[in-house]
Tab-separated table of C-alpha atoms in Angstrom:
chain	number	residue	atom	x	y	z
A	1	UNK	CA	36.915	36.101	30.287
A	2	UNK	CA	35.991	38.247	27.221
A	3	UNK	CA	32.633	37.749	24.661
A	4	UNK	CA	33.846	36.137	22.640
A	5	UNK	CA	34.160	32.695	24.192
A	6	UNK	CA	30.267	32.748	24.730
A	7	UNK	CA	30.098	33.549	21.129
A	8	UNK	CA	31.520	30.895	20.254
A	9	UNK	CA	29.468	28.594	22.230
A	10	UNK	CA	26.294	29.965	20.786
A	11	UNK	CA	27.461	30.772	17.536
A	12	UNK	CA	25.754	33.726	16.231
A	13	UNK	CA	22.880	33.875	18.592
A	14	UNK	CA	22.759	37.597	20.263
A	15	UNK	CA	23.835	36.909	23.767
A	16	UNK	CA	19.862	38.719	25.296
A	17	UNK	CA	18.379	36.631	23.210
A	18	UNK	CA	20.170	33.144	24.939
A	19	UNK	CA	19.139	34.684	27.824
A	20	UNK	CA	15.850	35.563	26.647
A	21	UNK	CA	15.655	31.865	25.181
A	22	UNK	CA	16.666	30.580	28.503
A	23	UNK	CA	14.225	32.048	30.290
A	24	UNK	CA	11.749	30.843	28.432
A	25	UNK	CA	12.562	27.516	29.359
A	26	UNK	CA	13.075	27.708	32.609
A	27	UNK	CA	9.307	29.185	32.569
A	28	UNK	CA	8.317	26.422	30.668
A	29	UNK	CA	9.914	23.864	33.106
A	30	UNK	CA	8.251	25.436	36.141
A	31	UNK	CA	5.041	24.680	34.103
A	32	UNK	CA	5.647	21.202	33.820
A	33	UNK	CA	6.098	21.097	37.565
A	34	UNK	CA	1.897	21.909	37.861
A	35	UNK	CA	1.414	18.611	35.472
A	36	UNK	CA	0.816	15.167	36.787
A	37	UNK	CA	2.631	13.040	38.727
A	38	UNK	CA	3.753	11.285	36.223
A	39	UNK	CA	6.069	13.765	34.762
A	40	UNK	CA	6.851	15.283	38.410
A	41	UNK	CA	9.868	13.407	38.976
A	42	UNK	CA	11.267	14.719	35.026
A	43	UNK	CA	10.597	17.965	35.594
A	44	UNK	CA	12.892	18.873	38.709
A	45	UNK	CA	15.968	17.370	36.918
A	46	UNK	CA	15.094	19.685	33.836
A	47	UNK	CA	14.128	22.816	36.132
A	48	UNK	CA	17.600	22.356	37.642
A	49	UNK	CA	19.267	21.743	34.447
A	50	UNK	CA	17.690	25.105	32.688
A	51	UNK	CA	18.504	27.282	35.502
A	52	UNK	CA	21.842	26.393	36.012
A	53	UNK	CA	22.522	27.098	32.300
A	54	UNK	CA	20.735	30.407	32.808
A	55	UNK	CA	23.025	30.863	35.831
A	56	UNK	CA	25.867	30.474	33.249
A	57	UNK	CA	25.021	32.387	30.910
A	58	UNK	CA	24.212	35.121	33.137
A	59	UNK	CA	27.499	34.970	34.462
A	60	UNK	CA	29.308	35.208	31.078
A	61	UNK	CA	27.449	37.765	29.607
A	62	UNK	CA	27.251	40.040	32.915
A	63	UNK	CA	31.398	39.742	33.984
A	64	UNK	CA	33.323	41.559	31.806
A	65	UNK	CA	30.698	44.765	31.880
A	66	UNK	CA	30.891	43.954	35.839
A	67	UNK	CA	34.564	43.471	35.702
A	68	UNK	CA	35.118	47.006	33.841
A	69	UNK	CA	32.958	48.794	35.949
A	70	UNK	CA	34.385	47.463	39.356
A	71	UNK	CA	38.009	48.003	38.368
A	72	UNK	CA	39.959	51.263	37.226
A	73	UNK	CA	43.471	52.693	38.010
A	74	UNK	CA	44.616	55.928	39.325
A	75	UNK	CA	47.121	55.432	36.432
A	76	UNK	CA	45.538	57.214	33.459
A	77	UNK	CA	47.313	60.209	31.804
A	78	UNK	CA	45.122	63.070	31.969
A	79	UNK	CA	46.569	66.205	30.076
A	80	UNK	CA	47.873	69.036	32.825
A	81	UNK	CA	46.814	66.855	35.571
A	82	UNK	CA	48.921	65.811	38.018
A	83	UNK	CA	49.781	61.857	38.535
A	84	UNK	CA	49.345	60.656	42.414
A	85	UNK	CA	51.894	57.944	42.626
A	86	UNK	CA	51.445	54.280	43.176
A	87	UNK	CA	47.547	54.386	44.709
A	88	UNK	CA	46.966	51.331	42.414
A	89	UNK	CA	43.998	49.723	41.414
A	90	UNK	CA	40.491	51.169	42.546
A	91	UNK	CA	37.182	49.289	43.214
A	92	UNK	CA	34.305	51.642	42.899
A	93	UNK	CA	31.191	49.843	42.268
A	94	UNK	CA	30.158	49.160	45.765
A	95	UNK	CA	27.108	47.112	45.383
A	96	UNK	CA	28.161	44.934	42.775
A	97	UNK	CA	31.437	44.358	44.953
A	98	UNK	CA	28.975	42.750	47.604
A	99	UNK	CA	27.412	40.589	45.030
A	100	UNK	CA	30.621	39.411	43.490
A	101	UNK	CA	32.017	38.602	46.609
A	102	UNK	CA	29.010	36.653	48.221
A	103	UNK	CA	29.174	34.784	44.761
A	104	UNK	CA	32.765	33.986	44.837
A	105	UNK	CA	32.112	32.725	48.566
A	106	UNK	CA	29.616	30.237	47.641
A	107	UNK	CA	27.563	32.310	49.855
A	108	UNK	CA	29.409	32.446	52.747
A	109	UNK	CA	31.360	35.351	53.249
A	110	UNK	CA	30.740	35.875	56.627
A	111	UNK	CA	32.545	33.208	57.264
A	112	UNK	CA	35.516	33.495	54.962
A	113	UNK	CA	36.046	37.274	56.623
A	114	UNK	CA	36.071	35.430	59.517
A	115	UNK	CA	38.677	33.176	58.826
A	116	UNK	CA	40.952	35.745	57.435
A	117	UNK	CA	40.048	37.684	60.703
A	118	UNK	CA	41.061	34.962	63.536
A	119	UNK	CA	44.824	34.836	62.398
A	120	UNK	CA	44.752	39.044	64.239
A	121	UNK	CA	43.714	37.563	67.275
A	122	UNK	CA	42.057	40.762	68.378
A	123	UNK	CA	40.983	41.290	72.117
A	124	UNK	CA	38.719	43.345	73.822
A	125	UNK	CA	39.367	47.118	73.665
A	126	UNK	CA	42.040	47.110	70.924
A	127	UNK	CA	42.281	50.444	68.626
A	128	UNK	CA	42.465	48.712	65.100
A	129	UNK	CA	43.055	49.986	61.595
A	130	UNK	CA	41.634	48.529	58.573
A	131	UNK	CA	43.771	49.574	55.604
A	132	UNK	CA	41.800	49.076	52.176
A	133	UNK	CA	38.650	48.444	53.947
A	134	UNK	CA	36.424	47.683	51.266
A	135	UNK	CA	32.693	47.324	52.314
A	136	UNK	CA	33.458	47.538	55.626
A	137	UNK	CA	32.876	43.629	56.364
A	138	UNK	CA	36.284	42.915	58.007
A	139	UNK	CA	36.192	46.287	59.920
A	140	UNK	CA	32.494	45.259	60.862
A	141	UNK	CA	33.536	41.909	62.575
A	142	UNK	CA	36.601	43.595	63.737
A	143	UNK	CA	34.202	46.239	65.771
A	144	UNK	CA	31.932	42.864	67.294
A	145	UNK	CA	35.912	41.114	68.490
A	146	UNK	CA	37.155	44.840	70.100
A	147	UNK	CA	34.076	45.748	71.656
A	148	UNK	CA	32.326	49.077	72.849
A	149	UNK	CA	35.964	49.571	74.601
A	150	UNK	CA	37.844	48.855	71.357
A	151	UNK	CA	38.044	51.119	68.471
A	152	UNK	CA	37.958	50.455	65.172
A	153	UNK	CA	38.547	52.737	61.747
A	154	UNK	CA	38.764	52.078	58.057
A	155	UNK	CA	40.477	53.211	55.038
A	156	UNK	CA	39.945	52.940	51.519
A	157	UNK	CA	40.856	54.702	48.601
A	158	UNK	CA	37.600	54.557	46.764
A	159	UNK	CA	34.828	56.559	47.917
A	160	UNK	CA	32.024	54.424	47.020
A	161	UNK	CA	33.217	52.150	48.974
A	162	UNK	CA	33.820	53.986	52.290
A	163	UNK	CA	30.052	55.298	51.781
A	164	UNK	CA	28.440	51.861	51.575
A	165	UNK	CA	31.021	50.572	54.421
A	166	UNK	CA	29.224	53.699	56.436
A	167	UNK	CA	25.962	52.707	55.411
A	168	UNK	CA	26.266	49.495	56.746
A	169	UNK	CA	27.947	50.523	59.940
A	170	UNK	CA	24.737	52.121	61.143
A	171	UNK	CA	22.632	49.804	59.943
A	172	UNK	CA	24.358	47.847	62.406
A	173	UNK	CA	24.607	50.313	65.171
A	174	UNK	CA	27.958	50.011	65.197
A	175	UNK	CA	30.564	52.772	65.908
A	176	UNK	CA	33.209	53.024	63.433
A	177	UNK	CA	34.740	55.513	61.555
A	178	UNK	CA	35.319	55.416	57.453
A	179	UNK	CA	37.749	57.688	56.025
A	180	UNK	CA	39.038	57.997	52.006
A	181	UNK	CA	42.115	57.568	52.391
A	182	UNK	CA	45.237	55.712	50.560
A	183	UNK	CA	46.776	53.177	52.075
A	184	UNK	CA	50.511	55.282	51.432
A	185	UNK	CA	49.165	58.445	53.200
A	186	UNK	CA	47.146	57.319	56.318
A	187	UNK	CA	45.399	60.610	58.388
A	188	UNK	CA	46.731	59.273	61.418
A	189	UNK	CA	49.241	60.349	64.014
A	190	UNK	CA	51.890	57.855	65.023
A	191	UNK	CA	51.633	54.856	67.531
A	192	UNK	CA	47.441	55.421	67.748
A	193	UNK	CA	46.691	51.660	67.004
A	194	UNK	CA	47.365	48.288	68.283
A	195	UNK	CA	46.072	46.481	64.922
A	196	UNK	CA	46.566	46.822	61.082
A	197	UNK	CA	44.671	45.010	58.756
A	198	UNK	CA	45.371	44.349	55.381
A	199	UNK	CA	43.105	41.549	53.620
A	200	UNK	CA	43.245	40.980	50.301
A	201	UNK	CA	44.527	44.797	49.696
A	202	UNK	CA	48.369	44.459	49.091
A	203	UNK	CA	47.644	42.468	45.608
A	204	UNK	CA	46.261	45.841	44.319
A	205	UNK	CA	49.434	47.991	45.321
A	206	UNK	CA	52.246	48.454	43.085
A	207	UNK	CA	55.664	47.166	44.456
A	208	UNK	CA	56.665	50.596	45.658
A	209	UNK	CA	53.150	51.345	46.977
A	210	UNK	CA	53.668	48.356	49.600
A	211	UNK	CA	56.815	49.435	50.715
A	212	UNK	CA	55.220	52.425	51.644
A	213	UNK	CA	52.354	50.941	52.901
A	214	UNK	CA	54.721	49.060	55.183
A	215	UNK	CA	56.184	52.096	56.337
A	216	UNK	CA	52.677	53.857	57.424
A	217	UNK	CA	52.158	50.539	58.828
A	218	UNK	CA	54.840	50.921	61.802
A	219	UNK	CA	54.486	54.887	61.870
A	220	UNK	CA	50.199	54.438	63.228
A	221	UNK	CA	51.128	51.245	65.193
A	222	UNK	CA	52.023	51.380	68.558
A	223	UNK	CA	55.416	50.202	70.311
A	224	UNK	CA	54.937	45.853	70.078
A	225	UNK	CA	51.265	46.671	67.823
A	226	UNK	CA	51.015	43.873	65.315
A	227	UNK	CA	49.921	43.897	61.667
A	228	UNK	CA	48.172	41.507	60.025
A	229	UNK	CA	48.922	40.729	55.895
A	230	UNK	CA	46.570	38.201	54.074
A	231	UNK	CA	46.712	38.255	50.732
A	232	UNK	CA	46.893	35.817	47.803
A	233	UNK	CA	50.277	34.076	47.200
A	234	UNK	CA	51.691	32.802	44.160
A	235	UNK	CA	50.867	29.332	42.471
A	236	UNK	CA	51.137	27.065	39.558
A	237	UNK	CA	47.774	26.520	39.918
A	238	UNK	CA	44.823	28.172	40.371
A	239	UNK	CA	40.909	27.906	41.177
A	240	UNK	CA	40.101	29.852	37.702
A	241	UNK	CA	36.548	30.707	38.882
A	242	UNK	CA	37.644	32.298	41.880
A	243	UNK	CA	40.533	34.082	40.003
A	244	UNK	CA	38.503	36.078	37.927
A	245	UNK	CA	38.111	39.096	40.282
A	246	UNK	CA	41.989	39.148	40.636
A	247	UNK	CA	44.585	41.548	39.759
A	248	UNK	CA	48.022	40.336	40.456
A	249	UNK	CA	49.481	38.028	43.560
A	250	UNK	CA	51.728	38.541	46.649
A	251	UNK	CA	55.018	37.453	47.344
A	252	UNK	CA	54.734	37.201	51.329
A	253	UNK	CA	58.348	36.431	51.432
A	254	UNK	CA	59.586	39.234	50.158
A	255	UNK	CA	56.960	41.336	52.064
A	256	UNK	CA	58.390	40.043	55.121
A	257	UNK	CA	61.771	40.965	54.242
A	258	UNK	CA	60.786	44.446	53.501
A	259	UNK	CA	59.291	44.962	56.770
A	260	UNK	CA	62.241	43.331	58.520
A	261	UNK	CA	64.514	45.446	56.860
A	262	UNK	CA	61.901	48.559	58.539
A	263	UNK	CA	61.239	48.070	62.021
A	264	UNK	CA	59.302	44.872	62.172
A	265	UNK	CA	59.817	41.754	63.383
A	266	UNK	CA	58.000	38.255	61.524
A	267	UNK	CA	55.807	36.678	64.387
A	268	UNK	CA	54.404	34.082	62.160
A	269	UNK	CA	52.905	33.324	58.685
A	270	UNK	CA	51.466	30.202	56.572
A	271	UNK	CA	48.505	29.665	55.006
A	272	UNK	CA	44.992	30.770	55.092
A	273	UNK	CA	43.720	27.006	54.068
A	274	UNK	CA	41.503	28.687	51.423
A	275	UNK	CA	41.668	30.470	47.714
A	276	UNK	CA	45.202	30.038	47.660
A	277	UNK	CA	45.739	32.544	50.243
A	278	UNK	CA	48.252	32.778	52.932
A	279	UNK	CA	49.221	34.901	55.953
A	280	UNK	CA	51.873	36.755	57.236
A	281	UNK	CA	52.063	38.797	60.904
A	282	UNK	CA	54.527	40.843	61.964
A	283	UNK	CA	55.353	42.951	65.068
A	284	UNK	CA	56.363	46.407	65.576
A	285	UNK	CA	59.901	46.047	67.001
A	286	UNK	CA	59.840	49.513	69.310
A	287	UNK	CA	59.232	53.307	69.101
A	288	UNK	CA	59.889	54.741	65.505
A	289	UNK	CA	63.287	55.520	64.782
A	290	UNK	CA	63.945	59.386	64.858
């Protein structure tokens, strides 16, 4: 979505003062609210009408700023630096992350983690990794499934986002542990969890970066430890409002193939029933290879 397709709508009105202008109106339609009777039942319809535009225009003029900030790659040339390979694309501004994704949710997130959650079938006392971890809200329902016998950590490669994942860990009084951390290089010594969860992560990697996030996969999983993929799949078409925040798509075919081809074995996959998403989990065949 760029400017200049809200230009266009308004012509050559500055886009603060629409908003401005908007504002106004809406003011002016809660005022007509206090007025008889008479012009009650006219002035909901026109409330409605004035704040839904505002709503619109808020939206227009506040995503591609929003979109910038949220989004940056690990890509950029920086003279006599040194490149770290295939991390992909960051998400750093926490906060606004939240927002977007209650937004995008219709205001129910909660329950569209949830949904994404319940194809892991996760049982008490499970050890469970959450690669690219976010804001923590997977890794926070994850923690409620497992229990105070399960254990549950969380990596991300953005730092803003493991701090506000922490923040809201306590605030919870729940015990889980945040780490920076790419999904290609996990801290973690081999066969320490029976879970991996990847939702809505692998869309970020580069092709090579998810074959080695398949690989880390198996090396932290335990002997028969599962991993779950969702992610969003290819498709003619698409819910354009909810694509916005997106950066690519997921061939979960292929994905499976990888991982069949390196020590995993397809349990099941379909899809999600929602945003065009769809599922894939597969099994850690046996002990690594040496």
């Amino acid at each position: 979505m760029h400017p200049s397709f809200f230009e266009k709508i308004h012509g050559r009105l500055p886009l603060r003062a629409a908003v401005v202008i908007k504002l106004v109106l809406v003011v002016a339609a809660l005022a007509l609210l206090g007025q008889a009777n008479a012009i009650f039942s006219l002035g909901i319809p026109v409330l409605l009408l004035h704040v839904g535009a505002l709503a619109i225009i808020a939206v227009l003029v506040i995503w591609p700023r929003a979109h910038r900030s949220l989004t940056a790659t690990t890509e950029k040339s920086v003279p006599g630096a040194a490149k770290t390979p295939h991390i992909g694309i960051l998400l750093h501004s926490a906060a606004l992350y939240d927002i977007l994704a209650w937004f995008l949710t219709y205001g129910r997130e909660r329950a569209f983690r949830e949904k994404m959650l319940s194809f892991a079938r996760l049982k008490p006392g499970e050890a469970v990794l959450d690669i690219g971890c976010g804001t923590g809200t997977v890794a926070l329902l994850a923690k409620q499934q497992v229990g105070p016998a399960g254990r549950v950590d969380g990596v991300d490669a953005s730092a803003e986002m493991v701090a506000r994942a922490t923040a809201k860990a306590h605030r919870a009084g729940l015990r889980i542990s945040f780490t920076t951390a790419t999904a290609q290089q996990l801290p973690y010594q081999n066969g320490e969890f029976d879970v991996v969860l990847s939702t809505l992560m692998l869309h970020h990697l580069p092709k090579t970066g998810r074959a080695e996030f398949g690989r880390e996969a198996l090396r932290v999983l335990k002997p028969g430890g599962r991993v779950l993929i969702v992610d969003f799949a290819k498709s003619a078409r698409q819910n354009h409002i909810f694509r916005f925040h997106r950066h690519g798509h997921v061939d979960l075919g292929k994905v499976a193939t990888d991982l069949s081809q390196n020590g995993f074995r397809i349990v099941e996959q379909g899809d999600v029933g929602a945003k065009g998403l769809r599922y894939l989990i597969a099994q850690s065949a046996g002990p690594l290879k040496a």
